[in-house]
């Protein structure tokens, strides 16, 4: 009898990498591999990496070092570096870390099963979006909610960002392919679809009539699938925030009232240097429009502090902007100069200034999040329970505004949408009862 083969996958970075890791799992399950969470059992270890900030890359190299030690004891294990670091610095990985057997970029990983066992070790020379999606396998790995990449790559070239170089040019998948993939997940019981793209609202896929359609069209099409109860999308860019999408938030009840819309800075001067292609005022106008049609919309954003030439005044403008908009959650980062990007050699803010700004910004954002969560205590809310919690009889779900919610229940609530009463709020989550 042949012994079982095991694959271990670790995902770094964004949700699109999580989606890709799921597809890599499916490709290898199809070849008879079993998934393991115990790396020492693995015949194949895949690190699906992120290149967005220097720290993310350092983590990959330190993990490669750890895998190397395990490989020394387990000679037949193969190590694959996939994802955005593989795309950006494939040759360097091979040079720095001979223990890496294969390097495969985010638009070539469909070739991975055929690469294993061959000597051809680097696959990242082209962006093969079209070919890739035609060769993937889509099995559901979750109970309630599934990520689905509908758009990949980026043509925006913000001056700090590596994504246009690691994921390649903007590519939109055809409408029918996405609907078919959704139906596959639905047949496994999935109730929520989260549409993914580096610029998801720039989506312009072809429909069966041969014409290109926008994100609002796609959302409305997916919402025709009865079993789908919730639709989300991320990440959007302000310049692609079309009226059709804004109006979908009013017209389509399955589209959740949550918008992740990164701005990065509240200073027009910095936005210009970042090549974001819009002003603070443009962003505020979008906020006004969407709040007009959907007053309870929950807004989220990304911020970078310490971008080259950001003065105290520019930072103050960002703080004022945050106070004005009121975000329910946000992600903030210290500027990290990235190889090959236009801003790379301009880094001129001291680390201590960057840290002080990050800390001030995060305490303001956390306060807004706490206030938002508090405002629901003693109120009713609709929650989709997606996971079993760490404690006995505990379930974890999400509200329509994407807040994490805990409940204690003897009854099995998994994959059910329930009307609950919020009983308590912590900084980052809610507690509730039926
Ligand atoms: N496509 C999305 C986000 C891409 S990356 C957008 O257009 O906004 C996710 C976030 O990482 C970005 O929004 C930005 O806040 C952050 N980021 C990207 N490059 C960075 C860098 N060089 N240093 C620090 N943060 C960065
Ligand atoms: Fe990066 Fe800008 Fe593209 Fe977002 S829009 S992925 S930040 S280049
Ligand atoms: Fe990182 Fe690549 Fe996503 S650089 S954030 S894994 S697109």
Coordinates of C-alpha atoms and ligand atoms in Angstrom, one line a residue:
X1 CA 0.0 0.0 0.0
X2 CA 1.2 3.5 -0.8
X3 CA 1.5 5.7 2.2
X4 CA -0.4 9.0 2.4
X5 CA 1.2 12.2 1.2
X6 CA 0.8 15.4 3.2
X7 CA 0.8 19.1 2.3
X8 CA 1.3 21.9 4.8
X9 CA 0.4 25.5 3.7
X10 CA 1.1 28.8 5.4
X11 CA -0.5 31.9 4.2
X12 CA 0.9 35.4 4.8
X13 CA -0.6 38.8 3.8
X14 CA -4.0 39.6 2.3
X15 CA -7.2 37.6 1.7
X16 CA -6.2 37.0 -1.9
X17 CA -3.4 34.9 -0.6
X18 CA -5.9 33.0 1.6
X19 CA -7.9 32.3 -1.5
X20 CA -4.8 31.2 -3.5
X21 CA -3.8 28.9 -0.6
X22 CA -7.2 27.3 -0.7
X23 CA -6.8 26.7 -4.5
X24 CA -3.3 25.2 -3.9
X25 CA -4.9 22.9 -1.3
X26 CA -7.5 21.9 -3.9
X27 CA -5.0 21.3 -6.6
X28 CA -3.0 18.9 -4.3
X29 CA -6.1 17.3 -2.8
X30 CA -6.9 16.4 -6.3
X31 CA -3.5 14.6 -6.6
X32 CA -4.3 12.6 -3.5
X33 CA -2.5 14.8 -0.9
X34 CA -3.9 15.3 2.6
X35 CA -3.8 18.6 4.4
X36 CA -1.8 18.7 7.6
X37 CA -1.4 21.3 10.3
X38 CA 1.7 19.5 11.5
X39 CA 4.6 20.6 9.4
X40 CA 6.9 17.8 10.6
X41 CA 4.5 15.4 8.8
X42 CA 4.5 17.3 5.5
X43 CA 5.9 15.9 2.3
X44 CA 5.3 19.3 0.7
X45 CA 5.5 22.6 2.6
X46 CA 4.2 25.7 0.8
X47 CA 4.8 29.2 2.1
X48 CA 2.4 31.6 0.3
X49 CA 4.2 34.9 0.9
X50 CA 3.5 38.6 1.1
X51 CA 5.8 41.4 -0.1
X52 CA 3.8 44.5 0.9
X53 CA 6.1 45.7 3.8
X54 CA 9.7 44.8 4.7
X55 CA 8.5 43.1 7.9
X56 CA 6.3 40.7 6.0
X57 CA 9.4 39.6 3.9
X58 CA 11.6 39.2 6.9
X59 CA 9.1 36.9 8.4
X60 CA 9.2 34.7 5.3
X61 CA 13.0 34.4 5.4
X62 CA 13.0 33.5 9.1
X63 CA 10.3 30.9 8.4
X64 CA 12.4 29.5 5.6
X65 CA 15.2 29.1 8.1
X66 CA 12.9 27.1 10.5
X67 CA 11.6 24.9 7.7
X68 CA 15.3 24.2 6.6
X69 CA 15.9 22.7 10.1
X70 CA 12.9 20.4 9.8
X71 CA 13.9 19.5 6.3
X72 CA 17.3 18.3 7.6
X73 CA 15.5 15.7 9.6
X74 CA 13.0 14.9 6.9
X75 CA 15.1 14.6 3.7
X76 CA 12.2 14.0 1.3
X77 CA 10.2 17.1 2.2
X78 CA 10.0 19.7 -0.6
X79 CA 9.8 23.4 0.1
X80 CA 7.8 25.7 -2.1
X81 CA 7.9 29.5 -1.9
X82 CA 4.7 30.9 -3.6
X83 CA 3.0 34.3 -3.6
X84 CA 4.3 37.8 -3.9
X85 CA 7.8 37.4 -2.5
X86 CA 8.3 34.6 -5.0
X87 CA 7.2 36.9 -7.8
X88 CA 9.3 39.9 -6.6
X89 CA 12.5 38.2 -5.7
X90 CA 12.5 34.6 -6.9
X91 CA 16.2 34.4 -7.8
X92 CA 17.2 36.0 -4.6
X93 CA 15.3 33.4 -2.6
X94 CA 17.1 30.6 -4.4
X95 CA 20.4 32.3 -3.8
X96 CA 19.9 33.1 -0.1
X97 CA 18.1 29.9 0.7
X98 CA 19.2 26.7 -1.2
X99 CA 16.7 24.7 1.0
X100 CA 13.9 26.2 -1.2
X101 CA 13.1 23.7 -3.9
X102 CA 10.5 25.6 -5.9
X103 CA 9.5 29.2 -6.4
X104 CA 6.2 30.0 -8.0
X105 CA 4.5 33.4 -8.5
X106 CA 0.8 34.3 -7.8
X107 CA -0.2 34.0 -11.4
X108 CA 1.6 30.7 -12.1
X109 CA 0.7 28.5 -9.1
X110 CA -1.6 26.3 -11.2
X111 CA 1.6 24.8 -12.6
X112 CA 2.8 23.7 -9.2
X113 CA 1.5 20.1 -9.2
X114 CA 3.4 19.5 -12.5
X115 CA 6.6 21.2 -11.2
X116 CA 7.0 18.9 -8.2
X117 CA 9.5 16.2 -9.1
X118 CA 11.0 18.2 -11.9
X119 CA 14.2 20.3 -11.7
X120 CA 12.6 23.4 -13.3
X121 CA 12.5 25.5 -10.2
X122 CA 11.2 29.0 -10.8
X123 CA 7.9 29.9 -12.4
X124 CA 7.3 33.6 -12.2
X125 CA 8.3 35.0 -15.6
X126 CA 4.8 35.8 -16.9
X127 CA 1.5 36.9 -15.5
X128 CA -0.8 34.1 -16.6
X129 CA -4.1 35.1 -15.0
X130 CA -6.3 33.8 -17.8
X131 CA -4.6 30.4 -18.0
X132 CA -4.4 30.1 -14.2
X133 CA -8.1 30.5 -13.5
X134 CA -8.9 28.0 -16.2
X135 CA -6.8 25.4 -14.5
X136 CA -7.8 25.8 -10.9
X137 CA -10.1 23.6 -8.8
X138 CA -12.7 25.2 -6.5
X139 CA -13.7 23.2 -3.4
X140 CA -15.2 24.9 -0.4
X141 CA -12.9 25.0 2.6
X142 CA -15.3 26.8 4.9
X143 CA -18.7 26.3 6.5
X144 CA -20.5 29.6 6.0
X145 CA -18.4 32.2 4.2
X146 CA -16.0 31.9 1.3
X147 CA -13.6 34.3 -0.4
X148 CA -13.8 34.5 -4.1
X149 CA -11.2 36.4 -6.2
X150 CA -13.0 38.1 -9.1
X151 CA -10.3 40.6 -10.0
X152 CA -6.5 40.6 -9.7
X153 CA -3.6 42.9 -10.2
X154 CA -3.4 46.6 -10.3
X155 CA -2.7 49.4 -12.8
X156 CA -2.8 52.2 -10.3
X157 CA 0.9 52.3 -9.3
X158 CA 0.7 54.2 -6.0
X159 CA 4.2 55.3 -5.3
X160 CA 4.7 53.2 -2.2
X161 CA 3.2 49.9 -3.4
X162 CA 4.6 46.6 -4.8
X163 CA 1.3 45.1 -5.9
X164 CA 1.4 46.2 -9.5
X165 CA 4.7 44.4 -9.8
X166 CA 3.9 41.3 -7.8
X167 CA 0.4 40.6 -9.1
X168 CA 0.7 42.1 -12.6
X169 CA -1.9 44.2 -14.6
X170 CA -5.6 44.4 -13.7
X171 CA -7.5 41.3 -14.8
X172 CA -11.2 40.7 -14.3
X173 CA -12.7 37.2 -14.5
X174 CA -15.8 36.5 -16.7
X175 CA -19.2 36.9 -14.9
X176 CA -20.3 33.3 -15.6
X177 CA -17.1 31.8 -14.2
X178 CA -17.7 33.7 -10.9
X179 CA -21.4 32.7 -10.8
X180 CA -20.5 29.0 -11.4
X181 CA -17.8 29.1 -8.7
X182 CA -20.3 30.6 -6.3
X183 CA -22.8 27.8 -7.0
X184 CA -20.1 25.2 -6.2
X185 CA -19.6 26.8 -2.8
X186 CA -23.4 27.1 -2.3
X187 CA -23.7 23.3 -2.9
X188 CA -21.4 22.9 0.2
X189 CA -23.7 25.1 2.3
X190 CA -22.0 28.5 1.9
X191 CA -24.2 31.5 2.7
X192 CA -21.8 34.4 2.3
X193 CA -19.5 35.3 -0.5
X194 CA -16.7 37.8 -0.1
X195 CA -15.6 39.1 -3.5
X196 CA -11.9 39.9 -3.6
X197 CA -9.7 42.0 -5.7
X198 CA -6.7 44.3 -5.2
X199 CA -9.0 46.9 -6.9
X200 CA -12.3 45.0 -6.7
X201 CA -14.4 47.9 -7.7
X202 CA -12.5 48.3 -10.9
X203 CA -14.0 45.0 -11.9
X204 CA -15.1 44.9 -15.6
X205 CA -15.6 41.2 -16.5
X206 CA -17.2 39.9 -19.6
X207 CA -20.8 38.5 -19.4
X208 CA -22.5 36.0 -21.7
X209 CA -23.7 38.8 -23.9
X210 CA -20.1 39.6 -24.7
X211 CA -20.2 43.0 -23.0
X212 CA -18.1 44.0 -20.0
X213 CA -20.0 44.5 -16.7
X214 CA -19.2 46.4 -13.6
X215 CA -19.2 45.2 -9.9
X216 CA -22.7 46.3 -9.2
X217 CA -23.9 44.1 -12.1
X218 CA -22.0 41.1 -10.7
X219 CA -23.3 41.6 -7.2
X220 CA -26.8 41.8 -8.4
X221 CA -26.3 38.6 -10.5
X222 CA -24.8 36.7 -7.5
X223 CA -27.7 37.8 -5.3
X224 CA -30.1 36.0 -7.6
X225 CA -28.7 32.8 -6.2
X226 CA -31.3 32.0 -3.5
X227 CA -28.9 30.3 -1.0
X228 CA -26.5 33.3 -0.9
X229 CA -27.7 35.6 1.9
X230 CA -24.8 37.9 2.3
X231 CA -22.4 39.5 -0.2
X232 CA -19.3 41.6 0.7
X233 CA -16.4 42.9 -1.5
X234 CA -12.9 44.2 -0.9
X235 CA -10.6 46.2 -1.5
X236 CA -12.0 49.2 -3.3
X237 CA -10.2 52.3 -4.6
X238 CA -11.9 55.7 -4.3
X239 CA -11.5 56.6 -8.0
X240 CA -13.5 53.5 -9.0
X241 CA -16.3 54.1 -6.6
X242 CA -19.1 54.3 -9.2
X243 CA -22.7 55.4 -8.6
X244 CA -23.9 52.0 -9.7
X245 CA -22.0 50.4 -6.8
X246 CA -23.1 53.1 -4.3
X247 CA -26.7 52.6 -5.4
X248 CA -26.4 48.8 -5.0
X249 CA -26.0 49.5 -1.3
X250 CA -29.5 51.0 -1.3
X251 CA -31.1 48.5 -3.7
X252 CA -29.6 45.1 -2.9
X253 CA -30.5 43.8 0.5
X254 CA -28.0 41.0 0.3
X255 CA -25.1 43.5 -0.1
X256 CA -23.8 44.1 3.5
X257 CA -23.7 47.7 4.7
X258 CA -19.9 47.7 5.0
X259 CA -17.3 49.5 2.8
X260 CA -13.6 49.1 3.1
X261 CA -12.2 52.1 1.3
X262 CA -8.5 52.9 1.9
X263 CA -7.4 56.5 1.7
X264 CA -3.9 56.2 3.2
X265 CA -3.6 59.9 4.2
X266 CA -5.8 62.9 5.0
X267 CA -3.4 65.4 3.4
X268 CA -3.9 66.3 -0.3
X269 CA -0.1 67.0 -0.6
X270 CA 0.7 63.4 0.6
X271 CA -2.1 61.9 -1.5
X272 CA -0.5 63.5 -4.5
X273 CA 2.9 62.2 -3.7
X274 CA 1.4 58.8 -3.2
X275 CA -0.1 59.0 -6.7
X276 CA -3.5 58.1 -5.3
X277 CA -5.2 60.1 -8.1
X278 CA -7.9 61.8 -5.8
X279 CA -8.2 64.4 -3.1
X280 CA -9.5 64.3 0.4
X281 CA -12.6 66.1 -0.8
X282 CA -13.3 63.5 -3.4
X283 CA -13.3 60.9 -0.7
X284 CA -15.6 62.9 1.5
X285 CA -18.0 63.3 -1.4
X286 CA -18.1 59.5 -1.8
X287 CA -18.8 59.2 2.0
X288 CA -21.6 61.7 1.7
X289 CA -23.2 59.9 -1.3
X290 CA -23.1 56.5 0.2
X291 CA -24.4 57.8 3.6
X292 CA -27.3 59.4 1.6
X293 CA -28.4 56.1 0.2
X294 CA -27.4 53.9 3.1
X295 CA -27.2 56.0 6.3
X296 CA -26.0 53.1 8.5
X297 CA -23.1 52.1 6.2
X298 CA -20.0 51.1 8.2
X299 CA -16.8 52.6 6.8
X300 CA -13.3 51.2 7.1
X301 CA -10.0 52.3 5.7
X302 CA -6.2 51.9 5.5
X303 CA -3.7 54.5 6.6
X304 CA 0.1 54.9 6.1
X305 CA 2.0 57.1 8.5
X306 CA 5.5 58.5 7.9
X307 CA 5.3 58.6 4.2
X308 CA 8.2 60.7 2.8
X309 CA 7.8 64.4 3.5
X310 CA 4.8 63.9 5.8
X311 CA 4.9 66.9 8.2
X312 CA 3.2 67.3 11.6
X313 CA 0.7 69.4 9.8
X314 CA 0.0 66.7 7.2
X315 CA -0.4 64.2 10.0
X316 CA -2.8 66.5 11.9
X317 CA -4.9 66.7 8.7
X318 CA -5.1 62.9 8.7
X319 CA -6.3 62.9 12.3
X320 CA -8.9 65.6 11.5
X321 CA -10.0 63.6 8.6
X322 CA -10.5 60.5 10.7
X323 CA -12.5 62.5 13.2
X324 CA -14.7 63.9 10.5
X325 CA -15.5 60.5 8.8
X326 CA -15.7 58.3 11.9
X327 CA -14.5 54.8 10.9
X328 CA -15.8 51.6 12.5
X329 CA -12.4 49.9 12.0
X330 CA -9.2 50.7 10.2
X331 CA -5.8 49.3 9.5
X332 CA -2.7 51.5 9.8
X333 CA 0.9 51.0 9.0
X334 CA 4.3 52.6 9.2
X335 CA 5.6 53.5 5.8
X336 CA 8.0 50.8 4.6
X337 CA 10.2 51.7 1.6
X338 CA 9.8 48.9 -1.0
X339 CA 12.3 47.9 -3.7
X340 CA 11.4 49.1 -7.2
X341 CA 8.7 51.6 -6.1
X342 CA 9.0 55.3 -7.0
X343 CA 9.0 56.4 -3.3
X344 CA 11.7 53.9 -2.3
X345 CA 14.6 56.2 -1.8
X346 CA 12.7 59.2 -0.3
X347 CA 12.1 57.8 3.2
X348 CA 12.9 60.8 5.4
X349 CA 10.8 60.5 8.6
X350 CA 12.5 59.2 11.7
X351 CA 11.3 55.9 13.1
X352 CA 10.4 57.5 16.4
X353 CA 8.2 60.1 14.6
X354 CA 6.6 57.3 12.7
X355 CA 5.9 55.3 15.8
X356 CA 4.5 58.3 17.6
X357 CA 2.2 59.1 14.7
X358 CA 1.1 55.4 14.4
X359 CA 0.3 55.3 18.1
X360 CA -1.8 58.5 18.1
X361 CA -3.6 57.4 15.0
X362 CA -4.4 54.0 16.3
X363 CA -5.7 55.3 19.6
X364 CA -8.1 57.6 17.8
X365 CA -9.3 54.7 15.5
X366 CA -9.6 52.3 18.4
X367 CA -11.8 54.8 20.3
X368 CA -14.0 55.2 17.2
X369 CA -14.3 51.4 17.0
X370 CA -15.1 51.1 20.7
X371 CA -17.8 53.8 20.5
X372 CA -19.3 52.0 17.4
X373 CA -19.4 48.7 19.2
X374 CA -20.9 50.2 22.4
X375 CA -23.7 51.8 20.4
X376 CA -25.2 48.3 19.8
X377 CA -25.5 47.1 23.4
X378 CA -29.1 46.2 24.2
X379 CA -30.0 46.3 20.6
X380 CA -31.1 43.6 18.2
X381 CA -28.8 42.5 15.4
X382 CA -28.6 39.8 12.7
X383 CA -25.6 37.5 13.0
X384 CA -24.3 34.7 10.8
X385 CA -22.5 32.1 13.0
X386 CA -19.5 30.8 11.2
X387 CA -17.2 29.0 13.7
X388 CA -17.0 27.2 16.9
X389 CA -15.4 29.3 19.6
X390 CA -12.5 28.3 22.0
X391 CA -14.8 27.8 25.0
X392 CA -17.4 25.1 25.5
X393 CA -20.8 25.8 23.7
X394 CA -19.4 29.0 22.2
X395 CA -20.1 30.1 18.6
X396 CA -18.5 33.0 16.7
X397 CA -20.2 35.0 14.0
X398 CA -20.4 38.3 12.3
X399 CA -22.9 41.1 12.2
X400 CA -24.0 42.8 9.0
X401 CA -21.4 45.4 9.8
X402 CA -18.7 42.7 10.0
X403 CA -18.2 42.9 13.8
X404 CA -17.0 39.7 15.4
X405 CA -19.7 38.4 17.8
X406 CA -19.7 35.7 20.5
X407 CA -22.5 33.7 21.9
X408 CA -23.0 30.8 24.4
X409 CA -25.6 28.3 23.3
X410 CA -26.4 24.7 23.9
X411 CA -28.1 24.6 20.6
X412 CA -26.0 24.2 17.5
X413 CA -26.0 27.6 15.7
X414 CA -23.4 26.9 13.1
X415 CA -24.1 28.4 9.7
X416 CA -27.3 30.0 10.8
X417 CA -28.4 33.6 10.5
X418 CA -30.0 34.5 13.9
X419 CA -31.6 37.6 15.3
X420 CA -29.7 38.2 18.5
X421 CA -29.6 40.8 21.3
X422 CA -26.2 42.4 21.9
X423 CA -25.5 42.1 25.7
X424 CA -22.0 43.5 25.9
X425 CA -19.2 45.0 23.8
X426 CA -15.5 44.6 24.2
X427 CA -13.0 46.7 22.2
X428 CA -13.0 44.5 19.2
X429 CA -16.0 42.3 19.6
X430 CA -19.6 41.9 20.7
X431 CA -21.3 39.4 23.0
X432 CA -24.9 38.4 22.4
X433 CA -27.9 36.2 23.3
X434 CA -30.8 34.8 21.3
Ligands
LIG1 N1 -5.4 47.7 -3.1 C1 -5.6 48.3 -1.9 C2 -4.6 47.8 -0.8 C3 -3.4 47.1 -1.1 S1 -2.2 46.8 0.1 C4 -5.6 49.8 -2.0 O1 -5.5 50.3 -3.1 O2 -5.8 50.5 -1.0 C5 -3.0 47.0 1.7 C6 -2.5 48.1 2.5 O3 -1.2 48.0 2.8 C7 -2.6 49.5 1.7 O4 -3.9 50.0 1.7 C8 -1.6 50.3 2.5 O5 -2.3 51.0 3.6 C9 -0.6 49.3 3.0 N2 0.7 49.4 2.3 C10 0.9 49.2 1.0 N3 2.2 49.4 0.8 C11 2.8 49.8 1.9 C12 4.1 50.3 2.2 N4 5.1 50.3 1.3 N5 4.3 50.7 3.5 C13 3.3 50.6 4.5 N6 2.1 50.2 4.2 C14 1.8 49.8 2.9
LIG2 FE1 -1.2 49.2 -4.3 FE2 -2.3 51.5 -5.0 FE3 -2.8 49.3 -6.4 FE4 -3.8 49.5 -4.0 S1 -4.3 50.9 -5.8 S2 -2.8 47.7 -4.9 S3 -2.2 50.6 -2.9 S4 -0.8 50.3 -6.2
LIG3 FE1 0.9 40.9 0.2 FE2 0.7 40.2 -2.3 FE3 -1.5 40.5 -0.9 S1 2.1 41.7 -1.5 S2 -0.9 42.1 0.6 S3 0.1 39.0 -0.5 S4 -1.2 41.1 -3.0

